[in-house]
JSON list of N, CA and C in Angstrom, two decimals:
[
{"chain": "A", "resi": 8, "resn": "UNK", "atom": "N", "xyz": [-6.43, -1.83, -64.73]},
{"chain": "A", "resi": 8, "resn": "UNK", "atom": "CA", "xyz": [-7.60, -2.57, -65.16]},
{"chain": "A", "resi": 8, "resn": "UNK", "atom": "C", "xyz": [-7.98, -2.12, -66.56]},
{"chain": "A", "resi": 9, "resn": "UNK", "atom": "N", "xyz": [-8.52, -3.01, -67.35]},
{"chain": "A", "resi": 9, "resn": "UNK", "atom": "CA", "xyz": [-8.86, -2.66, -68.74]},
{"chain": "A", "resi": 9, "resn": "UNK", "atom": "C", "xyz": [-10.12, -1.78, -68.81]},
{"chain": "A", "resi": 10, "resn": "UNK", "atom": "N", "xyz": [-10.14, -0.89, -69.78]},
{"chain": "A", "resi": 10, "resn": "UNK", "atom": "CA", "xyz": [-11.31, -0.02, -69.97]},
{"chain": "A", "resi": 10, "resn": "UNK", "atom": "C", "xyz": [-12.55, -0.82, -70.35]},
{"chain": "A", "resi": 11, "resn": "UNK", "atom": "N", "xyz": [-12.38, -2.01, -70.86]},
{"chain": "A", "resi": 11, "resn": "UNK", "atom": "CA", "xyz": [-13.54, -2.84, -71.18]},
{"chain": "A", "resi": 11, "resn": "UNK", "atom": "C", "xyz": [-14.20, -3.37, -69.91]},
{"chain": "A", "resi": 12, "resn": "UNK", "atom": "N", "xyz": [-13.46, -3.41, -68.80]},
{"chain": "A", "resi": 12, "resn": "UNK", "atom": "CA", "xyz": [-14.00, -3.88, -67.52]},
{"chain": "A", "resi": 12, "resn": "UNK", "atom": "C", "xyz": [-14.87, -2.79, -66.90]},
{"chain": "A", "resi": 13, "resn": "UNK", "atom": "N", "xyz": [-14.29, -1.58, -66.79]},
{"chain": "A", "resi": 13, "resn": "UNK", "atom": "CA", "xyz": [-15.01, -0.36, -66.42]},
{"chain": "A", "resi": 13, "resn": "UNK", "atom": "C", "xyz": [-14.14, 0.79, -66.90]},
{"chain": "A", "resi": 14, "resn": "UNK", "atom": "N", "xyz": [-14.76, 1.77, -67.53]},
{"chain": "A", "resi": 14, "resn": "UNK", "atom": "CA", "xyz": [-14.01, 2.83, -68.19]},
{"chain": "A", "resi": 14, "resn": "UNK", "atom": "C", "xyz": [-13.79, 4.01, -67.25]},
{"chain": "A", "resi": 15, "resn": "UNK", "atom": "N", "xyz": [-12.56, 4.21, -66.76]},
{"chain": "A", "resi": 15, "resn": "UNK", "atom": "CA", "xyz": [-12.30, 5.29, -65.82]},
{"chain": "A", "resi": 15, "resn": "UNK", "atom": "C", "xyz": [-12.34, 6.68, -66.46]},
{"chain": "A", "resi": 16, "resn": "UNK", "atom": "N", "xyz": [-12.35, 6.74, -67.79]},
{"chain": "A", "resi": 16, "resn": "UNK", "atom": "CA", "xyz": [-12.37, 8.03, -68.47]},
{"chain": "A", "resi": 16, "resn": "UNK", "atom": "C", "xyz": [-13.78, 8.57, -68.65]},
{"chain": "A", "resi": 17, "resn": "UNK", "atom": "N", "xyz": [-14.77, 7.84, -68.19]},
{"chain": "A", "resi": 17, "resn": "UNK", "atom": "CA", "xyz": [-16.15, 8.29, -68.30]},
{"chain": "A", "resi": 17, "resn": "UNK", "atom": "C", "xyz": [-16.63, 8.74, -66.91]},
{"chain": "A", "resi": 18, "resn": "UNK", "atom": "N", "xyz": [-17.55, 9.71, -66.89]},
{"chain": "A", "resi": 18, "resn": "UNK", "atom": "CA", "xyz": [-18.10, 10.12, -65.60]},
{"chain": "A", "resi": 18, "resn": "UNK", "atom": "C", "xyz": [-18.89, 8.98, -64.94]},
{"chain": "A", "resi": 19, "resn": "UNK", "atom": "N", "xyz": [-19.04, 9.07, -63.64]},
{"chain": "A", "resi": 19, "resn": "UNK", "atom": "CA", "xyz": [-19.69, 7.97, -62.90]},
{"chain": "A", "resi": 19, "resn": "UNK", "atom": "C", "xyz": [-21.12, 7.72, -63.35]},
{"chain": "A", "resi": 20, "resn": "UNK", "atom": "N", "xyz": [-21.78, 8.69, -63.95]},
{"chain": "A", "resi": 20, "resn": "UNK", "atom": "CA", "xyz": [-23.16, 8.52, -64.37]},
{"chain": "A", "resi": 20, "resn": "UNK", "atom": "C", "xyz": [-23.31, 8.28, -65.87]},
{"chain": "A", "resi": 21, "resn": "UNK", "atom": "N", "xyz": [-22.23, 7.98, -66.57]},
{"chain": "A", "resi": 21, "resn": "UNK", "atom": "CA", "xyz": [-22.29, 7.73, -68.01]},
{"chain": "A", "resi": 21, "resn": "UNK", "atom": "C", "xyz": [-23.02, 6.42, -68.28]},
{"chain": "A", "resi": 22, "resn": "UNK", "atom": "N", "xyz": [-23.90, 6.41, -69.27]},
{"chain": "A", "resi": 22, "resn": "UNK", "atom": "CA", "xyz": [-24.64, 5.17, -69.55]},
{"chain": "A", "resi": 22, "resn": "UNK", "atom": "C", "xyz": [-23.74, 4.05, -70.07]},
{"chain": "A", "resi": 23, "resn": "UNK", "atom": "N", "xyz": [-22.59, 4.40, -70.61]},
{"chain": "A", "resi": 23, "resn": "UNK", "atom": "CA", "xyz": [-21.69, 3.37, -71.15]},
{"chain": "A", "resi": 23, "resn": "UNK", "atom": "C", "xyz": [-20.45, 3.17, -70.29]},
{"chain": "A", "resi": 24, "resn": "UNK", "atom": "N", "xyz": [-20.60, 3.35, -68.99]},
{"chain": "A", "resi": 24, "resn": "UNK", "atom": "CA", "xyz": [-19.48, 3.16, -68.07]},
{"chain": "A", "resi": 24, "resn": "UNK", "atom": "C", "xyz": [-18.94, 1.73, -68.17]},
{"chain": "A", "resi": 25, "resn": "UNK", "atom": "N", "xyz": [-19.84, 0.76, -68.29]},
{"chain": "A", "resi": 25, "resn": "UNK", "atom": "CA", "xyz": [-19.46, -0.62, -68.58]},
{"chain": "A", "resi": 25, "resn": "UNK", "atom": "C", "xyz": [-19.65, -0.80, -70.08]},
{"chain": "A", "resi": 26, "resn": "UNK", "atom": "N", "xyz": [-18.58, -0.79, -70.78]},
{"chain": "A", "resi": 26, "resn": "UNK", "atom": "CA", "xyz": [-18.68, -0.84, -72.24]},
{"chain": "A", "resi": 26, "resn": "UNK", "atom": "C", "xyz": [-19.15, -2.21, -72.70]},
{"chain": "A", "resi": 27, "resn": "UNK", "atom": "N", "xyz": [-20.11, -2.20, -73.60]},
{"chain": "A", "resi": 27, "resn": "UNK", "atom": "CA", "xyz": [-20.64, -3.47, -74.08]},
{"chain": "A", "resi": 27, "resn": "UNK", "atom": "C", "xyz": [-20.05, -3.88, -75.42]},
{"chain": "A", "resi": 28, "resn": "UNK", "atom": "N", "xyz": [-19.34, -2.95, -76.08]},
{"chain": "A", "resi": 28, "resn": "UNK", "atom": "CA", "xyz": [-18.73, -3.23, -77.37]},
{"chain": "A", "resi": 28, "resn": "UNK", "atom": "C", "xyz": [-17.29, -2.73, -77.36]},
{"chain": "A", "resi": 29, "resn": "UNK", "atom": "N", "xyz": [-16.46, -3.31, -78.21]},
{"chain": "A", "resi": 29, "resn": "UNK", "atom": "CA", "xyz": [-15.04, -2.94, -78.25]},
{"chain": "A", "resi": 29, "resn": "UNK", "atom": "C", "xyz": [-14.90, -1.48, -78.63]},
{"chain": "A", "resi": 30, "resn": "UNK", "atom": "N", "xyz": [-15.50, -1.04, -79.72]},
{"chain": "A", "resi": 30, "resn": "UNK", "atom": "CA", "xyz": [-15.48, 0.37, -80.12]},
{"chain": "A", "resi": 30, "resn": "UNK", "atom": "C", "xyz": [-16.81, 0.70, -80.78]},
{"chain": "A", "resi": 31, "resn": "UNK", "atom": "N", "xyz": [-17.19, 2.01, -80.78]},
{"chain": "A", "resi": 31, "resn": "UNK", "atom": "CA", "xyz": [-18.42, 2.37, -81.49]},
{"chain": "A", "resi": 31, "resn": "UNK", "atom": "C", "xyz": [-18.33, 2.07, -82.99]},
{"chain": "A", "resi": 32, "resn": "UNK", "atom": "N", "xyz": [-17.14, 2.16, -83.54]},
{"chain": "A", "resi": 32, "resn": "UNK", "atom": "CA", "xyz": [-16.98, 1.94, -84.98]},
{"chain": "A", "resi": 32, "resn": "UNK", "atom": "C", "xyz": [-17.16, 0.47, -85.33]},
{"chain": "A", "resi": 33, "resn": "UNK", "atom": "N", "xyz": [-16.60, -0.39, -84.52]},
{"chain": "A", "resi": 33, "resn": "UNK", "atom": "CA", "xyz": [-16.71, -1.84, -84.75]},
{"chain": "A", "resi": 33, "resn": "UNK", "atom": "C", "xyz": [-17.53, -2.42, -83.61]},
{"chain": "A", "resi": 34, "resn": "UNK", "atom": "N", "xyz": [-18.77, -2.65, -83.82]},
{"chain": "A", "resi": 34, "resn": "UNK", "atom": "CA", "xyz": [-19.67, -3.10, -82.76]},
{"chain": "A", "resi": 34, "resn": "UNK", "atom": "C", "xyz": [-19.45, -4.58, -82.45]},
{"chain": "A", "resi": 35, "resn": "UNK", "atom": "N", "xyz": [-18.29, -4.88, -81.91]},
{"chain": "A", "resi": 35, "resn": "UNK", "atom": "CA", "xyz": [-17.94, -6.25, -81.53]},
{"chain": "A", "resi": 35, "resn": "UNK", "atom": "C", "xyz": [-18.29, -6.43, -80.06]},
{"chain": "A", "resi": 36, "resn": "UNK", "atom": "N", "xyz": [-19.22, -7.29, -79.73]},
{"chain": "A", "resi": 36, "resn": "UNK", "atom": "CA", "xyz": [-19.61, -7.46, -78.33]},
{"chain": "A", "resi": 36, "resn": "UNK", "atom": "C", "xyz": [-18.45, -7.97, -77.46]},
{"chain": "A", "resi": 37, "resn": "UNK", "atom": "N", "xyz": [-18.34, -7.41, -76.27]},
{"chain": "A", "resi": 37, "resn": "UNK", "atom": "CA", "xyz": [-17.35, -7.87, -75.30]},
{"chain": "A", "resi": 37, "resn": "UNK", "atom": "C", "xyz": [-17.94, -8.99, -74.45]},
{"chain": "A", "resi": 38, "resn": "UNK", "atom": "N", "xyz": [-19.18, -8.80, -74.04]},
{"chain": "A", "resi": 38, "resn": "UNK", "atom": "CA", "xyz": [-19.84, -9.75, -73.15]},
{"chain": "A", "resi": 38, "resn": "UNK", "atom": "C", "xyz": [-20.93, -10.52, -73.88]},
{"chain": "A", "resi": 39, "resn": "UNK", "atom": "N", "xyz": [-21.11, -11.76, -73.51]},
{"chain": "A", "resi": 39, "resn": "UNK", "atom": "CA", "xyz": [-22.28, -12.50, -74.00]},
{"chain": "A", "resi": 39, "resn": "UNK", "atom": "C", "xyz": [-23.54, -11.91, -73.38]},
{"chain": "A", "resi": 40, "resn": "UNK", "atom": "N", "xyz": [-23.39, -11.47, -72.12]},
{"chain": "A", "resi": 40, "resn": "UNK", "atom": "CA", "xyz": [-24.50, -10.86, -71.39]},
{"chain": "A", "resi": 40, "resn": "UNK", "atom": "C", "xyz": [-23.94, -9.69, -70.60]},
{"chain": "A", "resi": 41, "resn": "UNK", "atom": "N", "xyz": [-24.61, -8.56, -70.65]},
{"chain": "A", "resi": 41, "resn": "UNK", "atom": "CA", "xyz": [-24.16, -7.38, -69.92]},
{"chain": "A", "resi": 41, "resn": "UNK", "atom": "C", "xyz": [-24.11, -7.69, -68.42]},
{"chain": "A", "resi": 42, "resn": "UNK", "atom": "N", "xyz": [-23.07, -7.23, -67.69]},
{"chain": "A", "resi": 42, "resn": "UNK", "atom": "CA", "xyz": [-23.01, -7.47, -66.25]},
{"chain": "A", "resi": 42, "resn": "UNK", "atom": "C", "xyz": [-24.25, -6.91, -65.53]},
{"chain": "A", "resi": 43, "resn": "UNK", "atom": "N", "xyz": [-24.69, -7.61, -64.49]},
{"chain": "A", "resi": 43, "resn": "UNK", "atom": "CA", "xyz": [-25.88, -7.16, -63.76]},
{"chain": "A", "resi": 43, "resn": "UNK", "atom": "C", "xyz": [-25.54, -5.96, -62.89]},
{"chain": "A", "resi": 44, "resn": "UNK", "atom": "N", "xyz": [-26.57, -5.40, -62.28]},
{"chain": "A", "resi": 44, "resn": "UNK", "atom": "CA", "xyz": [-26.42, -4.17, -61.51]},
{"chain": "A", "resi": 44, "resn": "UNK", "atom": "C", "xyz": [-25.46, -4.34, -60.33]},
{"chain": "A", "resi": 45, "resn": "UNK", "atom": "N", "xyz": [-25.51, -5.47, -59.66]},
{"chain": "A", "resi": 45, "resn": "UNK", "atom": "CA", "xyz": [-24.59, -5.72, -58.53]},
{"chain": "A", "resi": 45, "resn": "UNK", "atom": "C", "xyz": [-23.14, -5.70, -59.01]},
{"chain": "A", "resi": 46, "resn": "UNK", "atom": "N", "xyz": [-22.87, -6.37, -60.13]},
{"chain": "A", "resi": 46, "resn": "UNK", "atom": "CA", "xyz": [-21.51, -6.38, -60.69]},
{"chain": "A", "resi": 46, "resn": "UNK", "atom": "C", "xyz": [-21.09, -4.98, -61.10]},
{"chain": "A", "resi": 47, "resn": "UNK", "atom": "N", "xyz": [-22.00, -4.22, -61.68]},
{"chain": "A", "resi": 47, "resn": "UNK", "atom": "CA", "xyz": [-21.68, -2.84, -62.07]},
{"chain": "A", "resi": 47, "resn": "UNK", "atom": "C", "xyz": [-21.29, -2.00, -60.85]},
{"chain": "A", "resi": 48, "resn": "UNK", "atom": "N", "xyz": [-22.06, -2.09, -59.77]},
{"chain": "A", "resi": 48, "resn": "UNK", "atom": "CA", "xyz": [-21.74, -1.36, -58.55]},
{"chain": "A", "resi": 48, "resn": "UNK", "atom": "C", "xyz": [-20.42, -1.83, -57.94]},
{"chain": "A", "resi": 49, "resn": "UNK", "atom": "N", "xyz": [-20.16, -3.13, -57.98]},
{"chain": "A", "resi": 49, "resn": "UNK", "atom": "CA", "xyz": [-18.89, -3.65, -57.46]},
{"chain": "A", "resi": 49, "resn": "UNK", "atom": "C", "xyz": [-17.71, -3.10, -58.24]},
{"chain": "A", "resi": 50, "resn": "UNK", "atom": "N", "xyz": [-17.83, -3.07, -59.56]},
{"chain": "A", "resi": 50, "resn": "UNK", "atom": "CA", "xyz": [-16.74, -2.53, -60.39]},
{"chain": "A", "resi": 50, "resn": "UNK", "atom": "C", "xyz": [-16.54, -1.05, -60.12]},
{"chain": "A", "resi": 51, "resn": "UNK", "atom": "N", "xyz": [-17.65, -0.33, -59.99]},
{"chain": "A", "resi": 51, "resn": "UNK", "atom": "CA", "xyz": [-17.56, 1.09, -59.71]},
{"chain": "A", "resi": 51, "resn": "UNK", "atom": "C", "xyz": [-16.85, 1.33, -58.37]},
{"chain": "A", "resi": 52, "resn": "UNK", "atom": "N", "xyz": [-17.28, 0.62, -57.33]},
{"chain": "A", "resi": 52, "resn": "UNK", "atom": "CA", "xyz": [-16.72, 0.81, -55.99]},
{"chain": "A", "resi": 52, "resn": "UNK", "atom": "C", "xyz": [-15.26, 0.38, -55.90]},
{"chain": "A", "resi": 53, "resn": "UNK", "atom": "N", "xyz": [-14.91, -0.69, -56.59]},
{"chain": "A", "resi": 53, "resn": "UNK", "atom": "CA", "xyz": [-13.56, -1.24, -56.48]},
{"chain": "A", "resi": 53, "resn": "UNK", "atom": "C", "xyz": [-12.54, -0.59, -57.41]},
{"chain": "A", "resi": 54, "resn": "UNK", "atom": "N", "xyz": [-13.00, 0.00, -58.52]},
{"chain": "A", "resi": 54, "resn": "UNK", "atom": "CA", "xyz": [-12.06, 0.52, -59.53]},
{"chain": "A", "resi": 54, "resn": "UNK", "atom": "C", "xyz": [-12.30, 1.97, -59.89]},
{"chain": "A", "resi": 55, "resn": "UNK", "atom": "N", "xyz": [-13.49, 2.29, -60.35]},
{"chain": "A", "resi": 55, "resn": "UNK", "atom": "CA", "xyz": [-13.76, 3.64, -60.85]},
{"chain": "A", "resi": 55, "resn": "UNK", "atom": "C", "xyz": [-13.62, 4.70, -59.75]},
{"chain": "A", "resi": 56, "resn": "UNK", "atom": "N", "xyz": [-14.29, 4.50, -58.65]},
{"chain": "A", "resi": 56, "resn": "UNK", "atom": "CA", "xyz": [-14.28, 5.49, -57.56]},
{"chain": "A", "resi": 56, "resn": "UNK", "atom": "C", "xyz": [-12.87, 5.69, -56.97]},
{"chain": "A", "resi": 57, "resn": "UNK", "atom": "N", "xyz": [-12.14, 4.60, -56.64]},
{"chain": "A", "resi": 57, "resn": "UNK", "atom": "CA", "xyz": [-10.78, 4.80, -56.11]},
{"chain": "A", "resi": 57, "resn": "UNK", "atom": "C", "xyz": [-9.84, 5.46, -57.13]},
{"chain": "A", "resi": 58, "resn": "UNK", "atom": "N", "xyz": [-10.01, 5.13, -58.41]},
{"chain": "A", "resi": 58, "resn": "UNK", "atom": "CA", "xyz": [-9.18, 5.75, -59.45]},
{"chain": "A", "resi": 58, "resn": "UNK", "atom": "C", "xyz": [-9.38, 7.26, -59.46]},
{"chain": "A", "resi": 59, "resn": "UNK", "atom": "N", "xyz": [-10.64, 7.69, -59.46]},
{"chain": "A", "resi": 59, "resn": "UNK", "atom": "CA", "xyz": [-10.92, 9.13, -59.48]},
{"chain": "A", "resi": 59, "resn": "UNK", "atom": "C", "xyz": [-10.51, 9.80, -58.17]},
{"chain": "A", "resi": 60, "resn": "UNK", "atom": "N", "xyz": [-10.62, 9.09, -57.07]},
{"chain": "A", "resi": 60, "resn": "UNK", "atom": "CA", "xyz": [-10.14, 9.64, -55.80]},
{"chain": "A", "resi": 60, "resn": "UNK", "atom": "C", "xyz": [-8.64, 9.87, -55.83]},
{"chain": "A", "resi": 61, "resn": "UNK", "atom": "N", "xyz": [-7.90, 8.92, -56.38]},
{"chain": "A", "resi": 61, "resn": "UNK", "atom": "CA", "xyz": [-6.44, 9.07, -56.48]},
{"chain": "A", "resi": 61, "resn": "UNK", "atom": "C", "xyz": [-6.06, 10.22, -57.41]},
{"chain": "A", "resi": 62, "resn": "UNK", "atom": "N", "xyz": [-6.77, 10.36, -58.52]},
{"chain": "A", "resi": 62, "resn": "UNK", "atom": "CA", "xyz": [-6.50, 11.46, -59.45]},
{"chain": "A", "resi": 62, "resn": "UNK", "atom": "C", "xyz": [-6.77, 12.80, -58.77]},
{"chain": "A", "resi": 63, "resn": "UNK", "atom": "N", "xyz": [-7.87, 12.90, -58.03]},
{"chain": "A", "resi": 63, "resn": "UNK", "atom": "CA", "xyz": [-8.19, 14.14, -57.31]},
{"chain": "A", "resi": 63, "resn": "UNK", "atom": "C", "xyz": [-7.13, 14.47, -56.26]},
{"chain": "A", "resi": 64, "resn": "UNK", "atom": "N", "xyz": [-6.69, 13.46, -55.53]},
{"chain": "A", "resi": 64, "resn": "UNK", "atom": "CA", "xyz": [-5.64, 13.67, -54.52]},
{"chain": "A", "resi": 64, "resn": "UNK", "atom": "C", "xyz": [-4.35, 14.16, -55.18]},
{"chain": "A", "resi": 65, "resn": "UNK", "atom": "N", "xyz": [-3.99, 13.54, -56.29]},
{"chain": "A", "resi": 65, "resn": "UNK", "atom": "CA", "xyz": [-2.77, 13.93, -57.00]},
{"chain": "A", "resi": 65, "resn": "UNK", "atom": "C", "xyz": [-2.88, 15.35, -57.54]},
{"chain": "A", "resi": 66, "resn": "UNK", "atom": "N", "xyz": [-4.03, 15.69, -58.12]},
{"chain": "A", "resi": 66, "resn": "UNK", "atom": "CA", "xyz": [-4.23, 17.06, -58.62]},
{"chain": "A", "resi": 66, "resn": "UNK", "atom": "C", "xyz": [-4.11, 18.07, -57.49]},
{"chain": "A", "resi": 67, "resn": "UNK", "atom": "N", "xyz": [-4.70, 17.76, -56.36]},
{"chain": "A", "resi": 67, "resn": "UNK", "atom": "CA", "xyz": [-4.65, 18.65, -55.20]},
{"chain": "A", "resi": 67, "resn": "UNK", "atom": "C", "xyz": [-3.20, 18.85, -54.74]},
{"chain": "A", "resi": 68, "resn": "UNK", "atom": "N", "xyz": [-2.43, 17.77, -54.65]},
{"chain": "A", "resi": 68, "resn": "UNK", "atom": "CA", "xyz": [-1.04, 17.87, -54.21]},
{"chain": "A", "resi": 68, "resn": "UNK", "atom": "C", "xyz": [-0.20, 18.69, -55.19]},
{"chain": "A", "resi": 69, "resn": "UNK", "atom": "N", "xyz": [-0.39, 18.46, -56.47]},
{"chain": "A", "resi": 69, "resn": "UNK", "atom": "CA", "xyz": [0.37, 19.21, -57.48]},
{"chain": "A", "resi": 69, "resn": "UNK", "atom": "C", "xyz": [-0.02, 20.68, -57.44]},
{"chain": "A", "resi": 70, "resn": "UNK", "atom": "N", "xyz": [-1.32, 20.97, -57.33]},
{"chain": "A", "resi": 70, "resn": "UNK", "atom": "CA", "xyz": [-1.77, 22.37, -57.27]},
{"chain": "A", "resi": 70, "resn": "UNK", "atom": "C", "xyz": [-1.21, 23.06, -56.04]},
{"chain": "A", "resi": 71, "resn": "UNK", "atom": "N", "xyz": [-1.20, 22.38, -54.90]},
{"chain": "A", "resi": 71, "resn": "UNK", "atom": "CA", "xyz": [-0.65, 22.98, -53.68]},
{"chain": "A", "resi": 71, "resn": "UNK", "atom": "C", "xyz": [0.84, 23.22, -53.79]},
{"chain": "A", "resi": 72, "resn": "UNK", "atom": "N", "xyz": [1.54, 22.35, -54.51]},
{"chain": "A", "resi": 72, "resn": "UNK", "atom": "CA", "xyz": [2.99, 22.49, -54.66]},
{"chain": "A", "resi": 72, "resn": "UNK", "atom": "C", "xyz": [3.37, 23.51, -55.72]},
{"chain": "A", "resi": 73, "resn": "UNK", "atom": "N", "xyz": [2.68, 23.48, -56.86]},
{"chain": "A", "resi": 73, "resn": "UNK", "atom": "CA", "xyz": [3.09, 24.28, -58.01]},
{"chain": "A", "resi": 73, "resn": "UNK", "atom": "C", "xyz": [2.11, 25.40, -58.39]},
{"chain": "A", "resi": 74, "resn": "UNK", "atom": "N", "xyz": [0.96, 25.45, -57.76]},
{"chain": "A", "resi": 74, "resn": "UNK", "atom": "CA", "xyz": [0.01, 26.52, -58.02]},
{"chain": "A", "resi": 74, "resn": "UNK", "atom": "C", "xyz": [-0.96, 26.27, -59.17]},
{"chain": "A", "resi": 75, "resn": "UNK", "atom": "N", "xyz": [-0.70, 25.27, -59.96]},
{"chain": "A", "resi": 75, "resn": "UNK", "atom": "CA", "xyz": [-1.61, 24.93, -61.06]},
{"chain": "A", "resi": 75, "resn": "UNK", "atom": "C", "xyz": [-1.38, 23.50, -61.50]},
{"chain": "A", "resi": 76, "resn": "UNK", "atom": "N", "xyz": [-2.35, 22.99, -62.27]},
{"chain": "A", "resi": 76, "resn": "UNK", "atom": "CA", "xyz": [-2.30, 21.61, -62.75]},
{"chain": "A", "resi": 76, "resn": "UNK", "atom": "C", "xyz": [-2.73, 21.59, -64.21]},
{"chain": "A", "resi": 77, "resn": "UNK", "atom": "N", "xyz": [-2.02, 20.79, -65.00]},
{"chain": "A", "resi": 77, "resn": "UNK", "atom": "CA", "xyz": [-2.45, 20.50, -66.36]},
{"chain": "A", "resi": 77, "resn": "UNK", "atom": "C", "xyz": [-2.54, 18.98, -66.45]},
{"chain": "A", "resi": 78, "resn": "UNK", "atom": "N", "xyz": [-3.74, 18.50, -66.77]},
{"chain": "A", "resi": 78, "resn": "UNK", "atom": "CA", "xyz": [-3.96, 17.06, -66.87]},
{"chain": "A", "resi": 78, "resn": "UNK", "atom": "C", "xyz": [-4.27, 16.73, -68.32]},
{"chain": "A", "resi": 79, "resn": "UNK", "atom": "N", "xyz": [-3.36, 16.02, -68.97]},
{"chain": "A", "resi": 79, "resn": "UNK", "atom": "CA", "xyz": [-3.56, 15.57, -70.33]},
{"chain": "A", "resi": 79, "resn": "UNK", "atom": "C", "xyz": [-3.88, 14.08, -70.31]},
{"chain": "A", "resi": 80, "resn": "UNK", "atom": "N", "xyz": [-4.99, 13.73, -70.90]},
{"chain": "A", "resi": 80, "resn": "UNK", "atom": "CA", "xyz": [-5.41, 12.34, -70.95]},
{"chain": "A", "resi": 80, "resn": "UNK", "atom": "C", "xyz": [-5.33, 11.90, -72.40]},
{"chain": "A", "resi": 81, "resn": "UNK", "atom": "N", "xyz": [-4.32, 11.11, -72.72]},
{"chain": "A", "resi": 81, "resn": "UNK", "atom": "CA", "xyz": [-4.08, 10.69, -74.11]},
{"chain": "A", "resi": 81, "resn": "UNK", "atom": "C", "xyz": [-4.27, 9.20, -74.27]},
{"chain": "A", "resi": 82, "resn": "UNK", "atom": "N", "xyz": [-5.27, 8.64, -73.64]},
{"chain": "A", "resi": 82, "resn": "UNK", "atom": "CA", "xyz": [-5.46, 7.19, -73.64]},
{"chain": "A", "resi": 82, "resn": "UNK", "atom": "C", "xyz": [-5.77, 6.61, -75.00]},
{"chain": "A", "resi": 83, "resn": "UNK", "atom": "N", "xyz": [-6.26, 7.41, -75.92]},
{"chain": "A", "resi": 83, "resn": "UNK", "atom": "CA", "xyz": [-6.64, 6.88, -77.23]},
{"chain": "A", "resi": 83, "resn": "UNK", "atom": "C", "xyz": [-5.56, 7.05, -78.29]},
{"chain": "A", "resi": 84, "resn": "UNK", "atom": "N", "xyz": [-4.48, 7.67, -77.93]},
{"chain": "A", "resi": 84, "resn": "UNK", "atom": "CA", "xyz": [-3.44, 7.95, -78.94]},
{"chain": "A", "resi": 84, "resn": "UNK", "atom": "C", "xyz": [-2.45, 6.82, -79.06]}
]
């Protein structure tokens, strides 16, 4: 899913979890109208929460197998 739909790299309580602009540098609006609260919760429940659950499960499995985990997130590179 695109980060403009809901940004999985932000914590669940980040004010900009649903990004309203393409980038902070170029304030190009993505939406004509910001999604309402129901849509925000739906996106969180359907995408953000399961994504973080899968990452946590994977980290746990790798740590149990190898004793440690290194998670590099290079989404902006």
